[in-house]
Coordinates of C-alpha atoms in Angstrom, one line a residue:
M1 CA 0.0 0.1 0.0
L2 CA 2.9 2.4 0.8
H3 CA 4.5 1.6 -2.7
A4 CA 1.1 2.2 -4.3
W5 CA 0.2 5.3 -2.2
T6 CA 3.8 7.0 -2.2
S7 CA 3.9 6.7 -6.3
Y8 CA 0.3 8.3 -6.6
E9 CA 1.6 11.0 -4.1
K10 CA 4.5 11.5 -6.2
Y11 CA 3.4 11.5 -9.7
A12 CA -0.3 12.1 -9.6
W13 CA -1.5 13.9 -6.3
G14 CA -4.9 15.2 -6.5
K15 CA -5.7 13.4 -10.0
D16 CA -8.1 10.5 -10.2
E17 CA -5.7 7.9 -11.0
L18 CA -1.9 7.2 -11.6
Q19 CA -0.7 6.0 -14.9
P20 CA 2.8 4.7 -13.4
Q21 CA 4.6 4.0 -16.4
S22 CA 3.8 7.5 -17.8
K23 CA 4.5 8.7 -14.3
N24 CA 1.5 11.2 -14.5
G25 CA -2.1 11.7 -13.4
V26 CA -5.0 11.1 -15.3
D27 CA -8.7 12.4 -14.3
S28 CA -10.9 9.3 -15.3
F29 CA -13.5 10.5 -13.0
G30 CA -14.0 14.2 -13.7
G31 CA -11.3 15.2 -11.3
L32 CA -12.3 14.1 -8.0
G33 CA -9.4 12.9 -6.6
A34 CA -10.6 9.4 -6.9
T35 CA -7.8 7.4 -5.8
L36 CA -7.0 9.6 -2.9
V37 CA -10.6 9.5 -1.8
D38 CA -10.8 5.7 -2.3
S39 CA -7.6 5.4 -0.3
L40 CA -8.8 7.3 2.8
D41 CA -10.0 4.2 4.8
T42 CA -7.4 2.0 3.6
L43 CA -4.7 4.4 4.9
Y44 CA -6.7 4.9 8.2
I45 CA -7.3 1.2 8.8
M46 CA -3.4 0.4 8.1
G47 CA -2.4 3.0 10.7
L48 CA -0.8 5.0 8.1
D49 CA -1.6 8.3 9.8
E50 CA 0.7 10.9 8.3
Q51 CA -0.6 9.9 4.7
F52 CA -4.2 9.8 6.2
Q53 CA -3.8 13.5 7.3
R54 CA -2.1 14.7 4.2
A55 CA -5.0 13.2 2.2
R56 CA -7.5 14.8 4.7
G57 CA -5.8 18.0 4.1
W58 CA -6.5 17.8 0.2
V59 CA -10.3 16.7 0.7
A60 CA -10.6 19.8 3.0
D61 CA -8.8 22.1 0.9
S62 CA -9.0 21.2 -2.7
L63 CA -11.8 18.6 -3.3
N64 CA -14.4 20.5 -5.2
F65 CA -17.4 18.9 -6.8
N66 CA -18.7 22.3 -8.8
K67 CA -17.6 20.9 -12.1
S68 CA -19.4 20.6 -15.3
Y69 CA -18.3 16.7 -15.7
D70 CA -20.9 14.1 -16.7
A71 CA -20.5 11.8 -13.7
S72 CA -21.4 8.2 -13.6
V73 CA -24.0 8.0 -10.7
F74 CA -22.7 4.6 -9.8
E75 CA -19.0 5.1 -9.9
T76 CA -19.4 8.5 -8.0
T77 CA -21.6 6.9 -5.3
I78 CA -19.4 3.7 -4.5
R79 CA -16.1 5.7 -4.9
V80 CA -16.6 9.1 -3.7
V81 CA -19.9 8.9 -1.4
G82 CA -18.7 5.9 0.0
G83 CA -15.0 6.6 0.6
L84 CA -16.0 9.9 2.3
L85 CA -18.7 8.2 4.4
S86 CA -16.3 5.5 5.7
A87 CA -13.6 8.0 6.5
F88 CA -16.1 9.7 8.7
D89 CA -17.3 6.7 10.5
L90 CA -13.8 5.5 11.1
S91 CA -12.1 9.0 12.0
G92 CA -15.3 10.9 13.2
D93 CA -14.1 13.9 11.2
K94 CA -16.9 16.1 10.2
I95 CA -15.2 17.4 7.0
F96 CA -16.0 14.0 5.3
L97 CA -19.4 14.0 6.2
E98 CA -19.7 17.7 4.7
K99 CA -18.2 16.6 1.4
A100 CA -20.2 13.4 1.2
T101 CA -23.4 15.5 1.6
D102 CA -22.2 18.0 -0.9
I103 CA -21.7 15.2 -3.7
G104 CA -24.8 13.5 -2.5
N105 CA -27.0 16.5 -3.2
R106 CA -25.3 16.8 -6.6
L107 CA -26.1 13.3 -7.5
L108 CA -29.8 13.3 -6.4
P109 CA -31.5 14.6 -9.3
A110 CA -30.7 11.5 -11.2
W111 CA -33.8 9.7 -9.1
D112 CA -36.3 12.2 -10.7
T113 CA -37.6 10.0 -13.2
A114 CA -41.3 8.6 -13.6
T115 CA -40.4 5.3 -11.8
G116 CA -37.7 6.5 -9.5
I117 CA -35.6 4.3 -11.1
P118 CA -32.4 6.4 -11.7
F119 CA -30.7 7.8 -14.8
N120 CA -27.0 6.7 -14.6
I121 CA -25.1 10.1 -15.8
I122 CA -25.6 13.4 -14.2
N123 CA -23.7 16.7 -14.6
L124 CA -22.2 17.4 -11.5
A125 CA -22.7 21.4 -11.7
H126 CA -25.8 21.4 -13.8
G127 CA -27.7 18.5 -13.2
N128 CA -29.3 17.3 -16.5
P129 CA -29.6 13.5 -15.7
H130 CA -29.6 11.1 -18.3
N131 CA -28.4 7.5 -19.6
P132 CA -25.6 6.9 -21.8
G133 CA -26.3 6.7 -25.7
W134 CA -25.1 3.1 -25.9
T135 CA -27.9 1.7 -23.9
R136 CA -30.4 3.3 -26.1
G137 CA -32.1 5.2 -23.2
D138 CA -32.2 2.3 -20.6
S139 CA -30.7 2.5 -17.1
I140 CA -28.4 -0.5 -16.0
L141 CA -29.3 -2.6 -13.1
A142 CA -26.3 -2.6 -11.1
D143 CA -25.8 1.3 -11.9
S144 CA -29.6 1.6 -10.4
G145 CA -29.4 -0.7 -7.5
T146 CA -25.9 -0.2 -6.1
E147 CA -26.5 3.2 -4.1
Q148 CA -28.7 2.1 -1.5
L149 CA -26.0 1.6 1.3
E150 CA -24.3 4.9 0.8
F151 CA -27.6 6.9 0.5
I152 CA -29.2 5.3 3.6
A153 CA -25.8 5.9 5.6
L154 CA -25.8 9.6 4.4
S155 CA -29.5 9.8 5.8
Q156 CA -28.4 8.3 8.9
R157 CA -25.5 10.4 9.6
T158 CA -27.0 13.8 8.4
G159 CA -30.8 13.2 9.8
D160 CA -32.0 14.3 6.3
P161 CA -34.1 11.2 5.1
K162 CA -34.3 12.5 1.4
Y163 CA -31.3 10.4 0.3
Q164 CA -32.5 7.2 1.7
E165 CA -36.1 7.8 0.3
K166 CA -34.8 8.2 -3.2
A167 CA -32.4 5.4 -3.2
E168 CA -34.9 3.0 -1.5
N169 CA -37.7 3.8 -3.9
A170 CA -36.0 2.3 -6.8
I171 CA -35.7 -1.0 -4.7
L172 CA -39.5 -0.8 -4.1
Q173 CA -39.9 -0.1 -7.9
F174 CA -37.9 -3.0 -8.8
N175 CA -39.9 -5.4 -6.2
K176 CA -43.1 -4.3 -7.6
T177 CA -42.3 -6.5 -10.8
F178 CA -39.8 -8.7 -9.1
P179 CA -39.6 -12.3 -11.2
L180 CA -40.1 -15.6 -9.3
D181 CA -36.4 -16.4 -9.8
G182 CA -35.3 -12.9 -8.6
L183 CA -33.2 -12.6 -11.5
L184 CA -33.5 -9.1 -13.3
G185 CA -32.3 -8.2 -16.9
I186 CA -29.4 -5.9 -16.8
Y187 CA -31.2 -3.1 -18.9
I188 CA -34.0 -1.3 -17.5
N189 CA -36.2 1.5 -18.9
P190 CA -36.3 4.2 -16.3
H191 CA -39.8 5.3 -17.5
R192 CA -41.6 2.1 -17.5
G193 CA -39.5 0.0 -15.2
T194 CA -39.3 -2.9 -17.5
P195 CA -36.1 -5.0 -17.7
S196 CA -34.3 -6.6 -20.9
S197 CA -33.7 -10.4 -21.1
T198 CA -29.9 -10.5 -20.4
I199 CA -29.1 -11.8 -16.9
T200 CA -25.7 -11.9 -15.3
F201 CA -23.7 -12.0 -11.8
G202 CA -21.0 -10.3 -13.7
A203 CA -20.6 -6.8 -15.2
M204 CA -23.7 -4.6 -15.1
G205 CA -25.5 -7.1 -12.9
D206 CA -23.3 -8.0 -9.8
S207 CA -23.7 -5.2 -7.2
F208 CA -27.5 -5.3 -7.4
Y209 CA -27.7 -8.6 -5.8
E210 CA -24.9 -7.7 -3.6
Y211 CA -26.9 -4.6 -2.2
L212 CA -29.9 -6.8 -1.4
L213 CA -28.1 -8.7 1.0
K214 CA -25.9 -5.7 2.4
V215 CA -28.8 -3.3 3.1
W216 CA -30.3 -6.1 5.3
I217 CA -26.8 -6.4 7.3
Q218 CA -26.5 -2.6 7.4
G219 CA -30.0 -2.3 9.1
N220 CA -29.0 -4.9 11.7
R221 CA -31.3 -7.5 10.1
T222 CA -34.5 -6.0 11.4
A223 CA -38.1 -6.0 10.3
A224 CA -37.5 -2.6 8.7
V225 CA -35.3 -4.2 5.9
K226 CA -36.6 -7.6 5.8
L227 CA -37.8 -6.9 2.2
Y228 CA -34.2 -6.7 1.2
R229 CA -33.4 -10.2 2.6
D230 CA -36.3 -11.7 1.2
M231 CA -35.5 -10.2 -2.5
W232 CA -32.0 -11.4 -2.0
E233 CA -33.4 -15.1 -1.0
T234 CA -35.5 -14.9 -4.1
S235 CA -32.4 -14.1 -6.3
M236 CA -30.5 -16.9 -4.8
T237 CA -32.9 -19.3 -6.0
G238 CA -32.4 -17.9 -9.5
L239 CA -28.6 -18.0 -9.0
L240 CA -28.9 -21.7 -8.3
S241 CA -30.6 -22.4 -11.5
L242 CA -27.3 -20.8 -13.2
V243 CA -24.9 -22.9 -11.3
K244 CA -23.0 -25.5 -13.5
K245 CA -20.0 -27.8 -13.1
T246 CA -17.2 -27.9 -15.9
T247 CA -15.7 -31.3 -17.2
P248 CA -13.5 -33.0 -16.5
S249 CA -12.3 -31.4 -13.2
S250 CA -16.0 -30.3 -11.8
F251 CA -15.3 -26.7 -11.3
T252 CA -18.5 -25.0 -10.3
Y253 CA -19.3 -21.8 -11.8
I254 CA -22.4 -19.2 -12.5
A255 CA -23.6 -19.3 -16.2
E256 CA -25.3 -16.2 -17.9
K257 CA -28.6 -16.1 -19.4
N258 CA -30.1 -14.3 -22.4
G259 CA -33.6 -15.1 -22.7
D260 CA -33.9 -18.9 -22.6
S261 CA -30.4 -19.5 -23.7
I262 CA -27.5 -20.3 -21.1
I263 CA -24.2 -18.6 -21.9
D264 CA -21.4 -20.6 -20.4
K265 CA -19.3 -17.6 -19.4
M266 CA -18.5 -16.0 -16.1
D267 CA -16.7 -12.8 -15.4
E268 CA -14.0 -12.3 -12.7
L269 CA -16.3 -9.5 -11.5
A270 CA -18.8 -12.3 -10.7
C271 CA -16.0 -13.6 -8.3
F272 CA -17.6 -11.3 -5.5
A273 CA -20.3 -14.1 -5.4
P274 CA -18.6 -16.7 -3.3
G275 CA -18.0 -13.8 -0.7
M276 CA -21.7 -12.6 -0.7
I277 CA -23.2 -16.2 -0.5
A278 CA -21.0 -17.0 2.4
L279 CA -22.0 -13.7 4.1
G280 CA -25.6 -14.4 3.5
A281 CA -25.7 -18.1 4.2
S282 CA -26.1 -17.6 8.1
G283 CA -29.6 -16.1 7.7
Y284 CA -30.9 -19.4 6.6
G285 CA -31.8 -22.4 8.6
P286 CA -28.9 -25.0 9.2
D287 CA -29.4 -27.2 6.1
K288 CA -29.9 -24.4 3.7
S289 CA -27.0 -22.4 5.5
Q290 CA -24.5 -25.4 4.8
Q291 CA -25.7 -25.7 1.2
F292 CA -25.0 -22.2 0.5
L293 CA -21.6 -22.1 2.4
T294 CA -20.7 -25.3 0.3
L295 CA -21.6 -23.5 -3.0
A296 CA -19.8 -20.5 -1.8
E297 CA -16.6 -22.5 -1.2
E298 CA -16.9 -24.4 -4.4
L299 CA -17.2 -21.1 -6.4
A300 CA -14.2 -19.7 -4.7
W301 CA -12.2 -22.7 -5.8
T302 CA -13.2 -22.0 -9.4
C303 CA -12.2 -18.3 -8.9
Y304 CA -9.0 -19.2 -7.6
N305 CA -8.3 -21.5 -10.4
F306 CA -9.1 -18.5 -12.7
Y307 CA -5.7 -17.1 -11.7
Q308 CA -3.9 -20.5 -11.0
S309 CA -4.6 -21.5 -14.6
T310 CA -2.7 -18.7 -16.4
P311 CA 1.1 -18.4 -17.0
T312 CA 1.2 -15.2 -14.8
K313 CA -1.2 -16.8 -12.2
L314 CA -3.3 -13.5 -12.6
A315 CA -6.9 -13.9 -13.7
G316 CA -8.3 -12.9 -16.9
E317 CA -11.2 -10.6 -17.3
N318 CA -13.6 -13.5 -18.0
Y319 CA -13.8 -17.1 -18.7
F320 CA -15.7 -19.6 -21.1
F321 CA -16.6 -23.1 -20.4
H322 CA -16.4 -25.9 -22.9
A323 CA -17.4 -29.6 -22.4
G324 CA -14.1 -31.6 -21.6
Q325 CA -11.8 -28.3 -21.5
D326 CA -13.0 -26.9 -18.0
M327 CA -12.0 -23.2 -18.3
T328 CA -10.6 -20.8 -21.0
V329 CA -9.6 -17.3 -20.9
G330 CA -11.7 -15.0 -22.9
T331 CA -10.9 -11.5 -22.3
S332 CA -7.3 -11.8 -21.3
W333 CA -6.4 -8.6 -19.4
N334 CA -6.2 -8.3 -15.8
I335 CA -6.7 -4.5 -14.3
L336 CA -5.7 -5.4 -10.4
R337 CA -9.4 -6.4 -9.5
P338 CA -10.2 -7.4 -6.2
E339 CA -13.2 -9.6 -6.4
T340 CA -11.6 -13.0 -5.8
V341 CA -9.4 -11.7 -2.7
E342 CA -12.7 -10.3 -1.4
S343 CA -14.3 -13.5 -1.4
L344 CA -11.3 -15.3 0.3
F345 CA -11.5 -12.5 2.8
Y346 CA -15.2 -13.4 3.6
L347 CA -14.7 -17.1 3.5
W348 CA -11.6 -16.9 5.8
R349 CA -13.5 -14.7 8.3
L350 CA -16.6 -16.8 8.3
T351 CA -14.9 -20.4 8.4
G352 CA -11.5 -19.8 9.9
N353 CA -10.0 -21.9 7.2
K354 CA -6.5 -20.8 6.5
T355 CA -6.5 -22.5 3.1
Y356 CA -8.4 -19.0 1.8
Q357 CA -5.1 -16.9 3.3
D358 CA -2.8 -19.3 1.4
W359 CA -4.7 -18.7 -1.9
G360 CA -4.9 -14.9 -1.1
W361 CA -1.0 -15.2 -0.7
D362 CA -0.5 -16.8 -4.0
I363 CA -2.6 -14.0 -5.7
F364 CA -0.8 -11.2 -4.0
E365 CA 2.5 -12.7 -5.1
A366 CA 1.3 -12.8 -8.6
F367 CA 0.5 -9.2 -8.3
E368 CA 3.9 -8.5 -6.7
K369 CA 5.7 -10.4 -9.6
N370 CA 3.9 -9.1 -12.4
C371 CA 2.4 -5.8 -11.8
R372 CA 4.7 -3.9 -9.4
I373 CA 6.9 -1.3 -11.2
E374 CA 9.3 1.2 -9.4
S375 CA 6.5 3.9 -9.7
G376 CA 3.4 2.1 -8.7
Y377 CA 1.5 -0.9 -10.0
V378 CA -0.1 -1.6 -13.4
G379 CA -2.5 -3.9 -14.7
L380 CA -1.6 -6.6 -17.5
K381 CA -2.9 -6.4 -21.0
D382 CA -2.6 -9.9 -21.4
V383 CA -2.4 -12.5 -18.5
N384 CA -0.6 -14.9 -20.9
S385 CA 2.2 -13.0 -22.1
G386 CA 2.4 -10.6 -19.2
V387 CA 2.5 -7.3 -21.2
K388 CA 1.8 -4.5 -18.8
D389 CA -0.7 -1.7 -19.2
D390 CA -0.4 1.9 -17.8
M391 CA -2.9 2.2 -15.3
M392 CA -3.2 1.9 -11.5
Q393 CA -6.7 1.7 -11.0
S394 CA -8.2 3.3 -7.8
F395 CA -9.9 0.4 -6.6
F396 CA -6.6 -1.6 -6.4
L397 CA -5.7 0.8 -3.3
A398 CA -9.6 0.8 -2.0
E399 CA -10.2 -2.8 -2.4
T400 CA -7.6 -5.3 -3.5
L401 CA -4.9 -4.1 -1.0
K402 CA -7.5 -3.6 1.6
Y403 CA -8.9 -6.9 1.4
L404 CA -5.5 -8.8 1.3
Y405 CA -4.5 -6.6 4.4
L406 CA -7.5 -7.7 6.3
L407 CA -7.2 -11.4 5.1
F408 CA -4.0 -11.4 7.4
S409 CA -5.4 -9.2 10.1
P410 CA -7.2 -10.3 13.4
T411 CA -10.8 -10.7 12.8
S412 CA -11.4 -7.7 15.3
V413 CA -10.2 -5.3 12.8
I414 CA -13.3 -4.1 11.0
S415 CA -15.5 -6.7 12.6
L416 CA -18.4 -8.1 10.3
D417 CA -20.6 -7.6 13.3
E418 CA -19.9 -3.9 13.3
W419 CA -19.3 -3.0 9.6
V420 CA -20.5 -3.5 6.1
F421 CA -18.5 -3.2 3.1
N422 CA -19.8 -1.3 0.0
T423 CA -19.1 -2.4 -3.1
E424 CA -15.9 -0.4 -3.4
A425 CA -14.7 -2.2 0.0
H426 CA -15.5 1.0 1.8
P427 CA -16.7 -0.1 5.5
L428 CA -19.8 1.7 6.8
R429 CA -21.1 1.4 10.4
I430 CA -24.0 -1.1 11.0
V431 CA -26.9 1.1 12.5
T432 CA -30.1 -0.9 13.9
R433 CA -33.1 0.4 11.5
P434 CA -36.4 1.1 13.3
L435 CA -39.5 0.7 11.3
E436 CA -40.1 4.3 10.6
G437 CA -37.9 7.3 9.4
V438 CA -34.2 8.0 10.1
N439 CA -34.2 11.3 12.1
S440 CA -34.1 9.3 15.4
E441 CA -30.7 7.9 14.2
A442 CA -28.9 11.3 13.7
S443 CA -27.9 12.2 17.3
D444 CA -24.5 13.7 17.5
G445 CA -22.5 11.0 19.0
Q446 CA -24.4 8.0 17.6
H447 CA -21.9 7.3 14.6
K448 CA -18.8 8.3 16.0
P449 CA -16.3 5.7 16.8
K450 CA -16.6 4.7 20.5
S451 CA -13.0 6.5 20.9
H452 CA -10.7 8.6 18.9
A453 CA -8.0 8.4 21.6
R454 CA -4.9 6.8 20.1
K455 CA -3.7 5.4 23.4
E456 CA -6.6 2.9 23.3
G457 CA -4.6 1.4 20.4
R458 CA -5.1 1.6 16.6
F459 CA -8.1 -1.0 16.7
G460 CA -9.7 -0.1 19.9
H461 CA -12.6 1.4 18.5
L462 CA -12.8 -0.2 15.1

């Protein structure tokens, strides 16, 4: 983390992302300091106090959202709102909440549609929400159903219910026409709420299902959030219908679906699913709980083999499955993605099985060997040849390195009993949800860590 962060500080300070080979910064997200904001909680959790304070100074003095930039509502929510709220929950420093509220207000008009299902792009200075041209006017499932954790937390921390109401209304809309198998198409018309026929737990679908489970956890599993758990369990029934095994090695994978056709393909992005399934398993009765935990372990083995099966021991972006051939790499780049190590973290926390640490170490060593250069970390254009790209993705610091660190930390560090991770690995404090309103939640001391005193030790209050 220090190598990645110091390289960012040296060559790309205040920019969204570092291009390590070019040794310069690039603004991939409109100039919101994405890597810096994404890294705040990682720096804090790792005890890198000086670096955290320098980053905090930049947030206070230089982070400005009043930009005529067409931002992705999804990316800005998970990286910027999530990163700032997590930094607030960890440090108790109000500057992070102030900035999170500012960007939250700028994103809010995206939900002003006939159905309440949001547009996916909004101009941060002028509003004018819309969808990208390539979706033919449709909203994307993951982009429309992955803001609930952040906007609920924002309402809880500020006492203003408007954020939660907008984000939750989208889920209520989805629930009105929720299919029996709980699997929604990845393109949705924001005016009518009608979904398309393409179904996936990979790109453009993934985190919608993740947040159904995590909002239930965030609300401390009360009746107020039971709808989310019910929807998630319905979706898991659908997921089971997509589970297949390869030959000859019987790797378990999650297929994709288009209409009635099954597509034997799985994204590395879908490797978040073993962790999600393991995290949700305990909410079932004993038999089903064991069934889902076993499925999670089988899928994690497959995802580990996405890595192990290439010459660089790093996974490609997606895999195809053919009878008798197990798995073959489809799109062959690796952009430092975290999903597999994320699942290994959850499985280690929930089972105590050190095998998951061993697998995580193998992946860490492959990143070190193939992706570390003197000015940061880069992805690979091709996991077979090992040819490098020129981008240090902000999620490498936010997610990949954080999950690897936590995989080898005591379970009390960011305890899963007290924290829930957003889809960018930003931990948000679990707050019990009463049946009505959020105003009762926003007392001044309610959401601060129990102590900010360093003398209690780095993790006295985490």
